[in-house]
XYZ file of C-alpha atoms in Angstrom:
423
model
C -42.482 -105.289 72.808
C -45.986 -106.568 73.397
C -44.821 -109.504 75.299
C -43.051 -106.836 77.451
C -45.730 -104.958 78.257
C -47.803 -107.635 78.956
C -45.317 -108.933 81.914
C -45.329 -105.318 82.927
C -49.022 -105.417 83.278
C -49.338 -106.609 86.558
C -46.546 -104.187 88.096
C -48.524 -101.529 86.491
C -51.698 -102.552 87.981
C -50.504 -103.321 91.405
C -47.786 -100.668 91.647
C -48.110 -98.203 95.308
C -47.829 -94.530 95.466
C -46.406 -93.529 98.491
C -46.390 -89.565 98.004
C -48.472 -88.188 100.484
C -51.213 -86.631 99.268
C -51.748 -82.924 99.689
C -55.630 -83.412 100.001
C -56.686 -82.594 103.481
C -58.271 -85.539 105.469
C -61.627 -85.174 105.406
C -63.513 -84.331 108.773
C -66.818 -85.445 110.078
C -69.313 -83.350 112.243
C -72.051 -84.363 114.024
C -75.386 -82.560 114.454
C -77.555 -83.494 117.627
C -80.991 -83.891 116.302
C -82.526 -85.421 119.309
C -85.018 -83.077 120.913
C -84.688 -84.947 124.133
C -81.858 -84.313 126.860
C -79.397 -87.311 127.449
C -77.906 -87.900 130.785
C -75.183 -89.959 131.721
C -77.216 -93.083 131.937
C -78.448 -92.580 128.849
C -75.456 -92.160 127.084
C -73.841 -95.558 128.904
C -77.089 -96.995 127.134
C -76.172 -95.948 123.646
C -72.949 -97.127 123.997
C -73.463 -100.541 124.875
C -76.124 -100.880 122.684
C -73.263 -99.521 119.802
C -74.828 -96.490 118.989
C -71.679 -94.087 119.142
C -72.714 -91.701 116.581
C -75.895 -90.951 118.508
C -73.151 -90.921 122.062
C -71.346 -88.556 120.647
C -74.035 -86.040 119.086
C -74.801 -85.743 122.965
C -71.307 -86.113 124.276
C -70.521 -83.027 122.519
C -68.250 -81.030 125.726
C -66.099 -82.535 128.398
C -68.581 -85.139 130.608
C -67.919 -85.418 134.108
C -67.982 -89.333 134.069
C -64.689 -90.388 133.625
C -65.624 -93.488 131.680
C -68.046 -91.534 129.353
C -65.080 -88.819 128.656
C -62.874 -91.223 127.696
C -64.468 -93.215 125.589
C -65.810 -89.693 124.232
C -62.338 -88.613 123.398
C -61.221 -91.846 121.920
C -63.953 -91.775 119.173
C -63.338 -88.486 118.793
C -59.783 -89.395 117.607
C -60.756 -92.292 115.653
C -63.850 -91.381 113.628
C -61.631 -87.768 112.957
C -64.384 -85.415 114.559
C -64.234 -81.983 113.051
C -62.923 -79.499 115.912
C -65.636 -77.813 117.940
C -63.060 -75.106 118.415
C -61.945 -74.311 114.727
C -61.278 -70.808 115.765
C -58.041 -71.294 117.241
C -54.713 -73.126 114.971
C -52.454 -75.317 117.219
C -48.672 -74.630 115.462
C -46.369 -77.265 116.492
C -43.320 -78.283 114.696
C -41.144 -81.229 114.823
C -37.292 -81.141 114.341
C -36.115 -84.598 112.759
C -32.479 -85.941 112.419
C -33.590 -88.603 111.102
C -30.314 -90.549 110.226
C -29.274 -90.205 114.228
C -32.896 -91.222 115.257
C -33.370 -94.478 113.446
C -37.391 -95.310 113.922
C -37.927 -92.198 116.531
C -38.057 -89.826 113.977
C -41.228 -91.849 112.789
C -42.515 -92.760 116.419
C -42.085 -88.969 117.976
C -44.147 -88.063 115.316
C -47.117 -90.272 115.745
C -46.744 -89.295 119.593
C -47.570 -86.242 118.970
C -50.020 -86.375 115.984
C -52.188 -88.745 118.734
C -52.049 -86.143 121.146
C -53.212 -83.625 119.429
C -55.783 -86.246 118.015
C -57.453 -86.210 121.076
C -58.193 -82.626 121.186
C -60.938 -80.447 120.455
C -58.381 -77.695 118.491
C -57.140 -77.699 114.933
C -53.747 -78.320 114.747
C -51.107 -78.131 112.000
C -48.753 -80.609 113.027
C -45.270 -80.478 110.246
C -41.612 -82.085 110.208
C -38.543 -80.761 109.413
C -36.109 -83.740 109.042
C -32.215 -82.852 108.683
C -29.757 -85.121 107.554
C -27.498 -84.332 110.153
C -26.981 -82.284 113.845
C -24.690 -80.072 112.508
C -24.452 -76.884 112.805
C -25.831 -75.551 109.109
C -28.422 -78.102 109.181
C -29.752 -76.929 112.431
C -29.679 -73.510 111.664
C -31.054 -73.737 107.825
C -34.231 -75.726 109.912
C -34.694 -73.310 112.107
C -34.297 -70.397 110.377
C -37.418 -72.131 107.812
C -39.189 -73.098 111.241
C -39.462 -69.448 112.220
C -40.064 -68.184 108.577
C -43.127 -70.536 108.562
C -44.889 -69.227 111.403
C -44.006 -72.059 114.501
C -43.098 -70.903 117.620
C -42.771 -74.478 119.114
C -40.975 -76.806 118.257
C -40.501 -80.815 119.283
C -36.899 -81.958 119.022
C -35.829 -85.312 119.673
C -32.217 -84.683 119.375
C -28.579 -86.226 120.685
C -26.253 -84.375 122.867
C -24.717 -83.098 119.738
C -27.501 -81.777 118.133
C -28.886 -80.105 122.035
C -24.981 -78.204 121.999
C -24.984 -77.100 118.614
C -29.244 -75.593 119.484
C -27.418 -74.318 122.494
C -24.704 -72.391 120.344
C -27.043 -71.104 117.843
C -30.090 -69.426 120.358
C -33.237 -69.365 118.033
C -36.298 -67.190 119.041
C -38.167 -70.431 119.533
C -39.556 -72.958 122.128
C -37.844 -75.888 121.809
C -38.722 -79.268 123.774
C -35.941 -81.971 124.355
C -37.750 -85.477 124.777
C -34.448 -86.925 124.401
C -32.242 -85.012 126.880
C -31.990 -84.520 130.575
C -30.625 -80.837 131.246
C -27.903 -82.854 133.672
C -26.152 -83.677 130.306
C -25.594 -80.033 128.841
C -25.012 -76.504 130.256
C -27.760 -73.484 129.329
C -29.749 -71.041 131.139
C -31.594 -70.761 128.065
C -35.356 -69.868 129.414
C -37.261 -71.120 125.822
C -35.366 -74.495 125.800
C -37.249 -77.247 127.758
C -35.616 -80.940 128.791
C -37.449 -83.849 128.857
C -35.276 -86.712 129.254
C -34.792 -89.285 131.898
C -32.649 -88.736 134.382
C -30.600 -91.960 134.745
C -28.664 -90.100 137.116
C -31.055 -90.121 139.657
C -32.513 -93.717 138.890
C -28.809 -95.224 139.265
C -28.864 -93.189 142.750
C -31.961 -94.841 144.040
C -30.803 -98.218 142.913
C -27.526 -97.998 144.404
C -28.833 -98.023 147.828
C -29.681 -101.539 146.975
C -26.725 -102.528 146.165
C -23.697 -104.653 147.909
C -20.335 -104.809 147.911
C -18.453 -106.198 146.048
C -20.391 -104.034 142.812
C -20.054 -105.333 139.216
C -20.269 -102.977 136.686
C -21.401 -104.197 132.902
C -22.144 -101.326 130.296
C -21.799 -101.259 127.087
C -18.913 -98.841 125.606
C -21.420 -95.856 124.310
C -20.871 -92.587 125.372
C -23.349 -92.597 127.557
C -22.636 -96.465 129.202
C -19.173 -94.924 130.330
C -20.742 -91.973 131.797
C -23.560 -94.264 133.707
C -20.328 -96.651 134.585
C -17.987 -93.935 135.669
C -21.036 -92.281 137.748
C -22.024 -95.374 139.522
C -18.735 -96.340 140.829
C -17.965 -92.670 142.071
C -21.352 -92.766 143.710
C -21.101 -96.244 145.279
C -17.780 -95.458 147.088
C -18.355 -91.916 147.836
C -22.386 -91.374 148.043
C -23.396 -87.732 147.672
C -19.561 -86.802 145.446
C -19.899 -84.382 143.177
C -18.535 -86.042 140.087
C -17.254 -84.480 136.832
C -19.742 -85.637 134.066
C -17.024 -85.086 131.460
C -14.994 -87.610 132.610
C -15.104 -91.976 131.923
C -12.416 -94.642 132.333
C -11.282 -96.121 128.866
C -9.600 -99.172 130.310
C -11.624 -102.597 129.796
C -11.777 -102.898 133.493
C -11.122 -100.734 136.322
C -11.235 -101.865 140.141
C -11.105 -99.837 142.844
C -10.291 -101.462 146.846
C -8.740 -100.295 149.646
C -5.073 -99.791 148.154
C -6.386 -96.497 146.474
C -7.568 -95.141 149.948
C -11.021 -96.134 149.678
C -13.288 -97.842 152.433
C -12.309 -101.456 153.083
C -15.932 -102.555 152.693
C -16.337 -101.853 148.919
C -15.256 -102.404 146.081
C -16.347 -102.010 142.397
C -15.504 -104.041 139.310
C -16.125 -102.233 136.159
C -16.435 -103.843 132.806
C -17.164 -102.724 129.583
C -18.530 -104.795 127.120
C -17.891 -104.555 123.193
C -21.504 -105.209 120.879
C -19.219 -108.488 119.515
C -19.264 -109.887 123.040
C -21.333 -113.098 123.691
C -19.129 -115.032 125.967
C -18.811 -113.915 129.596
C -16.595 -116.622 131.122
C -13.523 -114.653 131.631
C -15.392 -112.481 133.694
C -17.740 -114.745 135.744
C -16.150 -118.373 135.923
C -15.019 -119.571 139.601
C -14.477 -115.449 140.035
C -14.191 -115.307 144.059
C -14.166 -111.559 144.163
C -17.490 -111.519 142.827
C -19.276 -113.900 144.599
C -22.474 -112.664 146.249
C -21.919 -109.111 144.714
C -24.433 -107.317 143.170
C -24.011 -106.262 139.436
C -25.214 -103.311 137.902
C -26.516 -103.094 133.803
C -26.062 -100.677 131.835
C -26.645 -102.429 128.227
C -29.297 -102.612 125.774
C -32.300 -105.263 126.139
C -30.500 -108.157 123.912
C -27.045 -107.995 125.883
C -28.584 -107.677 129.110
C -30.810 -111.139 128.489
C -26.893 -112.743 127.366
C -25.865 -110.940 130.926
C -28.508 -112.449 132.985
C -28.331 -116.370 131.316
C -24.617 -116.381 132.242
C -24.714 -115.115 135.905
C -26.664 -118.301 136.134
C -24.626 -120.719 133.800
C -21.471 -119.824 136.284
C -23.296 -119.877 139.514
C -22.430 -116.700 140.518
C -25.011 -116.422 143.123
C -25.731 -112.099 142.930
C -27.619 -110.792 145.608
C -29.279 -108.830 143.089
C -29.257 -106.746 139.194
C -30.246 -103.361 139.140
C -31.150 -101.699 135.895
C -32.013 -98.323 135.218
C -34.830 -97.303 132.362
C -32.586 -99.121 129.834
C -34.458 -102.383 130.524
C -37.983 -101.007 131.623
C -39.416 -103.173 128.366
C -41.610 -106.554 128.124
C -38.434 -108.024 126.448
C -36.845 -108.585 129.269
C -40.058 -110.574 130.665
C -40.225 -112.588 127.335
C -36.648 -113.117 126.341
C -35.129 -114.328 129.647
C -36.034 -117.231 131.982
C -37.752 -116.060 135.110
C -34.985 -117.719 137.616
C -32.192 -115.608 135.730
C -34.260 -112.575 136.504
C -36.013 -112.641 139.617
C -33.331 -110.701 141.766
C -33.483 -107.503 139.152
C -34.771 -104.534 140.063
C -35.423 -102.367 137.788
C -35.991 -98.148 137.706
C -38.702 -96.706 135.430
C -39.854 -93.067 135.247
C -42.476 -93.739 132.774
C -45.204 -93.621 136.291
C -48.385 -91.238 134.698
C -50.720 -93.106 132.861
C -53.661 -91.900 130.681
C -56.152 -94.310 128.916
C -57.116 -92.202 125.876
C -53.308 -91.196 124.920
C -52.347 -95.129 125.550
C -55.259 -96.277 123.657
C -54.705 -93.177 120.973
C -51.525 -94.294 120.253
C -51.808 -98.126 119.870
C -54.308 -97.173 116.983
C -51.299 -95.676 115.468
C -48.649 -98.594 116.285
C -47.061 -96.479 118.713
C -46.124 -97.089 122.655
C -46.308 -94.486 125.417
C -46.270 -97.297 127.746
C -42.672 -98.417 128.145
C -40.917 -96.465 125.810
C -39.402 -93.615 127.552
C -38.824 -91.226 124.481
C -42.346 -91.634 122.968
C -43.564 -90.926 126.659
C -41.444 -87.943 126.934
C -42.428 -87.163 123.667
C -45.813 -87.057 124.953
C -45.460 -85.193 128.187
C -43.779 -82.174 126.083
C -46.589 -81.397 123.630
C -48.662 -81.706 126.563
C -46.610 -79.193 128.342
C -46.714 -77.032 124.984
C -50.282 -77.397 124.096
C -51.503 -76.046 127.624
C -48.785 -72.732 127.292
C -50.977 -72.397 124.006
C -54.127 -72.869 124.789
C -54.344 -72.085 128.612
C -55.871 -75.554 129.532
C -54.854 -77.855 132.413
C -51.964 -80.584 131.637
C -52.904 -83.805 131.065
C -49.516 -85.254 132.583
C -49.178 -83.049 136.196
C -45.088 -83.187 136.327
C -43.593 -80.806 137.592
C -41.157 -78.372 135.523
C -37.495 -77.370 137.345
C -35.701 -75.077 135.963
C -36.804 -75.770 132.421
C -36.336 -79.669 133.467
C -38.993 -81.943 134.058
C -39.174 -83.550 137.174
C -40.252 -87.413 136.875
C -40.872 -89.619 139.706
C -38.958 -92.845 139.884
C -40.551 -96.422 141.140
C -38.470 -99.315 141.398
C -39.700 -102.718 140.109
C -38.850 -106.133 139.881
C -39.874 -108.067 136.759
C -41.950 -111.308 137.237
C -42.874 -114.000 135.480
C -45.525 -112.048 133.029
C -45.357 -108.554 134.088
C -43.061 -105.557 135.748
C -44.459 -105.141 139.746
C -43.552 -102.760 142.733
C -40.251 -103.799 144.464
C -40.465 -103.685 148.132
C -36.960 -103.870 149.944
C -36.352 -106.847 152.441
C -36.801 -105.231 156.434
């Protein structure tokens, strides 16, 4: 037994608690002792020279100098300042499936925790993570949501989870990061989108485009929809299309023997995860020579795409992307020559150096993921309704649906840049 207990030592010693503690963090304040006034100069001074505690003692209200507000607000968020505005509780509450979410149910949180970081409010930031999206589970979490006091709530949820919220009505705000209101049908004036619209981004990148089109997407729900959408849109521009509906067939092609124009046609194929082997599709193909080809697969299976339009000389005019691909992946995992026709849409165009910077610290990125961005932009949106203060992000809000600009980029050899058409 001794001998036991002595190889069970070191466990013992070394062993991790990973209950969070119900201890609050502790806060620090700083008191401005200085009897002298500090201008902007001055305050430049103390911060090169290191001297942030003394910075900030002055720096205690928004500076005009960009620069000095910044780096005001970032130390702010890092040293944990004590709020100069105690007086008013920031009630925000998060909505977690965290089985459908995989790491965003961790990531959406720290978006928002560094948001509010950055702030000058107190702020009781709490999850409510649900096994699953249906129904009951929604329901029991917000019915405990409401009981507890939050009237706003972040929700990064799937179509199924956004229907069933739809069904059930709660006397809450609710904030889709996750969801563009394209995908679902409400006139619900408390529920807010704030997904991408790939719609859209597969509109503007069409006009690009070539015939003959080549369609790859993966066979998710929402690859089908993207396929099915494009197609329609290439051949008839402007259509109103039926989001409901998507081919199941392998591949579909449409030409002129279906009473559409001569001059285009669209090859649509949908590739299984197993895949890794194009060759059926892209050796000594004629019909697809020249064409442009359209992506609508994950970062991994687009690099496999990309590497075998070049092992089979298939010579495409160009590879348009939507957000899907908008990631420094593609730039590291793929050989410049097999990219350097892509185009690629992004949405993710507002930047702000003290919520970029705010969430590195926390191992989080606002910079090319779209959901943490969206994430972002929604507590934004819901901190100003609280607290009357200007948005940090200036989108605009459409019908309950924000409203993101779209660039189009190509990516080079060691970063994404503008895309400028050919005259």
């Amino acid at each position: 037994m001794k001998k036991l207990l002595f190889l069970l030592a070191p466990c013992i010693i070394f062993a991790q608690s990973f209950m969070i503690s119900n201890i609050p963090i502790p806060k620090i304040y700083i008191q401005d002792l200085d009897p002298y006034t500090c201008n902007d100069k001055c305050m430049k001074e103390l911060l090169q020279n290191g001297q942030i505690f003394s910075f900030l003692s002055h720096a205690n209200k928004k500076l005009t100098d960009k620069e000095l507000d910044e780096a005001r607000i970032i130390n702010i968020a890092v040293l944990n300042l004590g709020a100069s505005n105690a007086g008013m509780k920031l009630k925000i509450a998060l909505l977690l499936p965290y089985k459908k979410i995989g790491k965003y149910a961790s990531t959406t949180t720290n978006a928002a925790f560094a948001y509010l970081m950055t702030k000058s409010n107190s702020f009781m930031l709490k999850s409510y993570k649900i096994p699953t999206e249906n129904r009951s589970d929604l329901q029991e979490a917000l019915t405990q949501i409401e009981s507890d006091g939050f009237e706003y709530v972040i929700a990064p949820l799937t179509a199924q989870g956004v229907n069933n919220i739809i069904e059930i009505d709660p006397n809450v705000n609710i904030y889709f990061p996750t969801m563009n209101k394209k995908d679902v049908h409400t006139v619900s004036s408390s529920l807010v989108f704030g997904g991408i619209d790939y719609k859209q981004q597969s509109k503007m990148l069409l006009h690009e485009a070539v015939s003959p089109l080549v369609i790859f997407s993966d066979k998710s729900q929402t690859g089908r929809k993207l396929a099915f959408y494009q197609e329609d849109e290439f051949l008839h521009p402007c259509a109103d299309i039926n989001d409901t509906m998507y081919y199941n067939d392998e591949i579909s092609v449409y030409n002129e023997d279906v009473n559409l124009s001569e001059e285009k046609k669209v090859f649509t194929y949908f590739i299984s995860r197993r895949t890794t082997n194009l060759e059926r599709y892209l050796k000594e193909n004629k019909d697809i020579v020249n064409a442009s080809f359209f992506v609508n697969t994950p970062i991994i299976k687009t690099g496999m795409i990309l590497s075998q339009l070049t092992l089979y000389d298939v010579n495409a005019t160009n590879i348009l992307s939507t957000q899907i691909n908008y990631d420094p992946l593609l730039l590291s995992m793929t050989q410049y020559n097999d990219r350097k026709n892509m185009i690629v849409a992004n949405s993710i165009t507002k930047d702000n150096n003290i919520l970029i910077e705010t969430n590195s610290l926390l191992g989080n990125d606002i910079v090319y993921d779209w959901i943490n961005y969206t994430t972002t932009v929604g507590i934004d949106y819901f901190y100003a309704q609280i607290t009357g203060e200007e948005r940090e992000y200036n989108i605009n809000l459409l019908d309950n649906q924000m409203m993101y600009d779209i660039e189009l980029l190509r990516p080079g050899i060691s970063r994404f840049f503008k895309y400028i058409p050919d005259e």
